[in-house]
């Protein structure tokens, strides 16, 4: 009898304790605390996209802060959940969430009635099964959350490592960390654990990785009150990193000081670091990767200056050096884009061979930004990926579980036209392996190869009347893509667009890659690339061509 009573009492107390864990302590109009258990792997936080961010401090049983994050906690509606990994906090005890809400509380009711208190839950698993109509089939995407710049990319022992700016606590920009994915073919990607997370110096912004002996060394921007450059070292091939105890390694009084790109310069036997600083690139050098010496700057009067310069890259193709410079805003068709310069680099200074006002764009669409290359790519290749979105509307595209994808991989080379050097952009050879059976009609994931005979017009459409129109004008040497009627364009006034690219001569063949929410078009010789998002209500399954002949290849997962 006593044992039965004791069991009943313990079960009742367990229920009361569990219930109490989800009862908030209301401390004011915008402030609450919540006691949570750590007996499961994750705490699943309910998110509503249209809410303001709530600031959450996670306190251990000694009231020490072990984690800070910003989450759009659900007030009256749950769009999705994001996981707080409790196993990484290693407390082994109940924890306290100290939560500060923002926004106008009087419009949403009493805090004790917020839906987040009823829906927050502990779990040992987090479901990443795709729930999105527009998630690409063959482009890299995060399993969940917001993604922007690719960064830190390298190739080692047959594996391509892609790191990227990730918000693991929502599908809009916030809480920047380095996400991580790996691939053996540049197409099929495996999700890896978070690589580098925020610390007392700030959030983890973009950067680069190098291979130094057996180690992988990451250089990245720590973004706190000011932006500084830091370093971390991996002893296990890039899976986990230990931050250098001498961080930060470079500081500045400039407000925009970020995105370090590091590489070895053989002629001077020194490491080189490029940093984007306002509207210029600053160059530093080092012999030991710890102490850095300022060398020079590049940018004044050269290229486009409608916005902040970001995400630099510098590498040698044949006998010339190419400096990649991403800019936001100030792109050719509004918002963010990738420009570049061709010239010479002597280990101290970059000299552009073109006149200052000459502008060269790596891609002529609206959705190609933060382009950087893989360190140590095989066969001396220059393989790049871009963030396939635009800062004008990246936070607003019609997805929720995740936001943003990367472009298909591209190889960069050089060509000459009218005594100017240009970078050619060609889909990486790995894309050929994706070609499946030839089909008669376009599908949601396919490659269309068009043999161009002259003036050419191509119209992709579906039964809803949604369409994308391409025009190759042989006389004007231009290629145009019109997505103004492509599907859902209402989420942002800057999304409907007509983009135009120079061809630098004549086009013989066009390659068009379609994948659910994107279209990437290339001159087969690499003289033009154009990347644009599209959000059709159903796939484009009809094609009409004037002035050319198309072959369509199915692409599957």
Coordinates of C-alpha atoms in Angstrom, one line a residue, residues 279 299 301-309 325 327 329-332 339 341 356-361:
X279 CA 34.5 50.5 -50.1
X299 CA 39.4 50.3 -54.6
X301 CA 37.7 55.1 -58.0
X302 CA 37.7 51.6 -59.4
X303 CA 34.5 49.7 -60.2
X304 CA 31.1 50.1 -58.7
X305 CA 30.7 52.0 -55.4
X306 CA 27.0 52.0 -54.7
X307 CA 27.4 50.1 -51.5
X308 CA 29.7 48.3 -49.1
X309 CA 32.4 46.0 -50.5
X325 CA 34.7 42.0 -55.0
X327 CA 29.0 44.7 -53.4
X329 CA 23.9 47.5 -52.6
X330 CA 25.1 48.8 -55.9
X331 CA 24.5 45.7 -58.1
X332 CA 23.8 46.2 -61.8
X339 CA 32.1 42.4 -59.5
X341 CA 39.0 43.2 -61.5
X356 CA 39.1 52.9 -63.2
X357 CA 35.5 53.3 -64.4
X358 CA 35.4 49.9 -66.2
X359 CA 32.9 47.7 -64.4
X360 CA 33.0 43.9 -64.8
X361 CA 30.3 41.6 -63.4

